[in-house]
Short mmCIF file of C-alpha atoms in Angstrom, two decimals:
data_model
loop_
_atom_site.label_atom_id
_atom_site.label_comp_id
_atom_site.label_asym_id
_atom_site.label_seq_id
_atom_site.Cartn_x
_atom_site.Cartn_y
_atom_site.Cartn_z
CA MET A 1 39.47 -19.64 -25.71
CA GLU A 2 42.29 -17.83 -28.23
CA HIS A 3 39.45 -14.39 -27.63
CA ILE A 4 38.96 -15.21 -24.38
CA ILE A 5 42.91 -15.29 -23.62
CA GLN A 6 42.97 -12.11 -26.09
CA MET A 7 40.54 -10.54 -24.18
CA ILE A 8 42.40 -11.49 -20.91
CA ASP A 9 46.18 -10.31 -22.32
CA GLN A 10 44.45 -6.85 -23.40
CA TYR A 11 42.28 -5.81 -20.06
CA GLY A 12 43.99 -8.32 -17.37
CA TYR A 13 41.52 -9.17 -14.05
CA ILE A 14 38.59 -7.46 -15.46
CA ALA A 15 38.24 -9.16 -18.26
CA LEU A 16 38.37 -12.15 -16.54
CA TYR A 17 36.31 -10.59 -12.99
CA GLY A 18 33.59 -10.16 -16.77
CA LEU A 19 33.77 -13.03 -18.22
CA LEU A 20 33.49 -15.64 -14.72
CA ALA A 21 30.41 -12.94 -13.63
CA LEU A 22 29.14 -13.77 -17.49
CA GLY A 23 29.65 -17.12 -17.28
CA ILE A 24 27.50 -18.15 -14.25
CA VAL A 25 24.49 -16.37 -15.46
CA GLY A 26 24.62 -18.57 -18.37
CA VAL A 27 26.33 -16.70 -20.79
CA PRO A 28 28.56 -19.67 -22.67
CA VAL A 29 31.83 -19.36 -21.81
CA PRO A 30 33.75 -22.58 -20.74
CA ASP A 31 34.48 -21.71 -17.16
CA GLU A 32 36.63 -24.97 -16.69
CA ILE A 33 38.83 -24.22 -19.01
CA LEU A 34 39.47 -20.51 -18.51
CA MET A 35 40.07 -21.18 -14.61
CA THR A 36 42.84 -23.67 -15.49
CA THR A 37 44.31 -21.87 -18.40
CA VAL A 38 44.73 -18.71 -15.78
CA GLY A 39 45.92 -21.06 -13.13
CA SER A 40 48.47 -21.61 -16.12
CA LEU A 41 49.35 -18.15 -16.93
CA THR A 42 50.39 -17.56 -13.25
CA VAL A 43 53.73 -20.32 -13.74
CA GLY A 44 57.05 -18.84 -14.90
CA GLU A 45 59.70 -16.24 -14.13
CA ASN A 46 57.82 -13.49 -15.81
CA PRO A 47 54.17 -15.27 -15.15
CA LEU A 48 51.31 -12.85 -17.17
CA LEU A 49 48.40 -13.32 -14.29
CA ASP A 50 49.12 -13.44 -10.21
CA PHE A 51 47.99 -16.97 -8.50
CA GLY A 52 46.64 -15.18 -5.16
CA THR A 53 45.13 -12.05 -7.51
CA SER A 54 43.78 -14.22 -10.26
CA LEU A 55 41.57 -16.04 -7.30
CA VAL A 56 41.21 -13.28 -6.03
CA VAL A 57 39.48 -12.09 -9.32
CA CYS A 58 37.95 -15.87 -10.53
CA PHE A 59 35.72 -15.86 -7.04
CA ALA A 60 34.74 -12.19 -7.20
CA GLY A 61 33.40 -12.19 -10.44
CA SER A 62 31.84 -15.86 -9.75
CA MET A 63 29.78 -14.42 -7.05
CA THR A 64 28.49 -11.44 -9.05
CA GLY A 65 26.98 -14.00 -11.43
CA MET A 66 25.95 -16.02 -8.50
CA LEU A 67 24.69 -13.04 -6.94
CA ILE A 68 22.30 -11.75 -10.13
CA SER A 69 21.21 -14.53 -10.67
CA TYR A 70 19.77 -15.12 -7.32
CA PHE A 71 18.50 -11.62 -7.17
CA LEU A 72 17.12 -12.24 -11.28
CA GLY A 73 15.01 -15.65 -9.34
CA ARG A 74 13.62 -13.77 -6.47
CA THR A 75 12.44 -11.43 -8.70
CA VAL A 76 11.87 -12.54 -11.59
CA GLY A 77 10.20 -16.17 -11.08
CA LYS A 78 10.25 -19.65 -13.20
CA PRO A 79 8.00 -18.93 -15.42
CA PHE A 80 10.41 -15.79 -16.72
CA LEU A 81 13.22 -18.85 -16.94
CA TYR A 82 11.04 -21.24 -18.45
CA LYS A 83 10.01 -18.27 -21.20
CA TYR A 84 13.00 -16.28 -21.67
CA GLY A 85 16.03 -18.84 -20.22
CA LYS A 86 16.39 -20.85 -23.81
CA TRP A 87 18.12 -18.02 -25.17
CA ILE A 88 20.67 -18.16 -22.58
CA LYS A 89 21.32 -22.07 -22.51
CA LEU A 90 18.56 -22.47 -19.66
CA THR A 91 16.51 -24.20 -21.29
CA PRO A 92 13.75 -26.46 -19.33
CA GLU A 93 15.90 -29.47 -19.95
CA ARG A 94 18.28 -28.33 -17.81
CA LEU A 95 15.98 -26.44 -15.44
CA ASN A 96 14.28 -29.43 -14.72
CA VAL A 97 17.44 -31.20 -13.65
CA ALA A 98 18.63 -28.59 -11.64
CA GLU A 99 15.43 -28.37 -9.38
CA GLY A 100 15.41 -31.98 -9.17
CA TRP A 101 18.88 -31.37 -8.18
CA PHE A 102 17.44 -28.82 -5.52
CA HIS A 103 14.90 -30.56 -4.02
CA LYS A 104 16.73 -33.90 -3.44
CA TYR A 105 19.81 -31.79 -2.02
CA GLY A 106 18.94 -28.76 -0.94
CA MET A 107 21.13 -25.43 -0.58
CA TRP A 108 24.35 -28.30 -0.74
CA ALA A 109 22.82 -27.93 -4.45
CA VAL A 110 24.34 -24.48 -4.54
CA THR A 111 27.35 -25.46 -2.56
CA PHE A 112 28.54 -29.09 -4.95
CA GLY A 113 26.10 -27.11 -8.61
CA TYR A 114 29.57 -25.37 -8.92
CA TYR A 115 30.90 -28.68 -10.47
CA VAL A 116 28.23 -29.24 -13.11
CA PRO A 117 27.95 -26.90 -15.68
CA GLY A 118 24.03 -26.35 -16.46
CA VAL A 119 22.66 -27.22 -12.54
CA ARG A 120 25.08 -24.26 -11.51
CA HIS A 121 23.52 -22.08 -13.37
CA PHE A 122 20.63 -22.74 -12.13
CA THR A 123 20.49 -23.69 -8.55
CA CYS A 124 21.11 -19.54 -7.91
CA TYR A 125 17.88 -18.40 -9.72
CA LEU A 126 15.97 -21.51 -8.06
CA SER A 127 17.68 -20.13 -4.57
CA GLY A 128 15.99 -16.54 -5.11
CA VAL A 129 12.74 -18.51 -6.70
CA SER A 130 12.75 -20.28 -2.67
CA ASN A 131 12.59 -17.16 -1.54
CA VAL A 132 16.24 -19.09 0.64
CA GLY A 133 17.64 -15.75 3.09
CA ILE A 134 20.58 -13.84 1.45
CA TRP A 135 23.04 -14.88 4.06
CA ARG A 136 22.10 -18.46 4.80
CA TYR A 137 22.69 -18.52 0.78
CA LEU A 138 25.91 -16.57 0.57
CA LEU A 139 27.33 -19.13 2.38
CA TYR A 140 26.67 -21.94 0.70
CA ALA A 141 27.68 -20.07 -2.61
CA GLY A 142 30.76 -18.58 -1.54
CA VAL A 143 31.43 -22.01 0.56
CA GLY A 144 30.97 -23.69 -3.15
CA GLY A 145 32.59 -20.59 -4.98
CA LEU A 146 35.69 -20.88 -3.36
CA LEU A 147 36.14 -24.28 -3.92
CA TRP A 148 35.61 -24.81 -7.52
CA CYS A 149 37.88 -21.63 -8.33
CA LEU A 150 40.76 -23.14 -6.05
CA SER A 151 40.37 -26.25 -7.71
CA PHE A 152 40.52 -25.04 -11.44
CA LEU A 153 43.29 -22.75 -10.61
CA THR A 154 45.36 -24.91 -9.25
CA LEU A 155 44.98 -27.19 -11.72
CA GLY A 156 46.46 -25.13 -14.14
CA HIS A 157 48.99 -24.17 -12.32
CA PHE A 158 50.37 -28.22 -11.33
CA ILE A 159 49.75 -27.93 -15.45
CA GLY A 160 51.59 -25.32 -16.85
CA ILE A 161 54.83 -25.73 -13.89
CA ASN A 162 54.99 -29.85 -15.74
CA ALA A 163 54.21 -28.88 -19.12
CA PRO A 164 57.51 -29.87 -20.54
CA HIS A 165 57.46 -33.11 -18.40
CA ILE A 166 53.92 -33.60 -19.49
CA ILE A 167 54.54 -32.35 -23.23
CA GLU A 168 57.73 -34.68 -23.11
CA VAL A 169 56.36 -37.87 -21.89
CA ALA A 170 52.94 -37.65 -24.39
CA GLN A 171 56.12 -37.43 -27.49
CA ARG A 172 57.54 -40.34 -25.99
CA TYR A 173 54.16 -42.77 -25.67
CA MET A 174 52.52 -41.03 -28.46
CA GLY A 175 53.48 -43.69 -30.63
CA ILE A 176 52.21 -46.53 -28.74
CA THR A 177 48.77 -45.25 -27.50
CA ILE A 178 47.93 -44.55 -31.49
CA ALA A 179 48.59 -48.34 -31.89
CA ILE A 180 46.82 -49.14 -29.06
CA LEU A 181 43.26 -47.38 -30.61
CA VAL A 182 44.12 -48.70 -33.91
CA VAL A 183 44.36 -51.96 -32.41
CA LEU A 184 40.62 -51.42 -30.09
CA VAL A 185 39.21 -49.84 -32.98
CA ILE A 186 40.39 -53.13 -35.06
CA VAL A 187 39.16 -55.71 -32.05
CA ILE A 188 36.01 -53.91 -31.82
CA GLY A 189 35.25 -53.54 -35.59
CA TYR A 190 35.91 -57.54 -36.12
CA LEU A 191 33.57 -58.04 -33.45
CA TYR A 192 31.30 -55.66 -34.67
CA TRP A 193 31.36 -57.76 -37.83
CA ARG A 194 30.42 -61.25 -36.51
CA HIS A 195 27.85 -60.00 -34.25
CA ARG A 196 25.90 -58.46 -37.05
CA LYS A 197 26.85 -62.06 -39.18
CA ARG A 198 25.28 -64.16 -37.16
CA ALA A 199 22.41 -61.80 -36.21
CA LEU A 200 21.80 -61.94 -40.47
CA ASN A 201 22.49 -65.71 -40.24
CA ARG A 202 19.89 -66.52 -37.80
CA THR A 203 17.14 -64.42 -39.86
#
């Protein structure tokens, strides 16, 4: 993420557009973390990015990636994905999961598949493989893409606005949180030890 933020700082919205497009195609880009971070950069007196422009750019980038994937699916088909998809993290296992979603939910898998990493990368390919009409595809992919981008940008914007308060609360209750975690670990360890001891006694 440090390198990604440097790219955005250096190249601005062009880097953001390219990263989102590549992430949808299958290149390992942390899309949700990226957009949440971008949302947090739209806060302050002199924000690095503008929220409205960021939303447009993120949406355009994601839709570009979706269209590239759709046309790849339409032209090269599933055998190509099974053979070469592993090079961009599109493994046969993920393809099987996405295919199950696609058969079960139809085009709604495209809309809501954005929220499931490993699925969103495949639903667009499968739409192309299945020869879904381009305008129908754009409708479902566009609605999903807009909701997806808006969700994480808004989350980042909200976190950015409330960052000082969040940090203050985290610092105030950090000691209590650590103490609770330590107690939980001790209790779980004790219960596990008793379970193992009983199991050994039975044998």
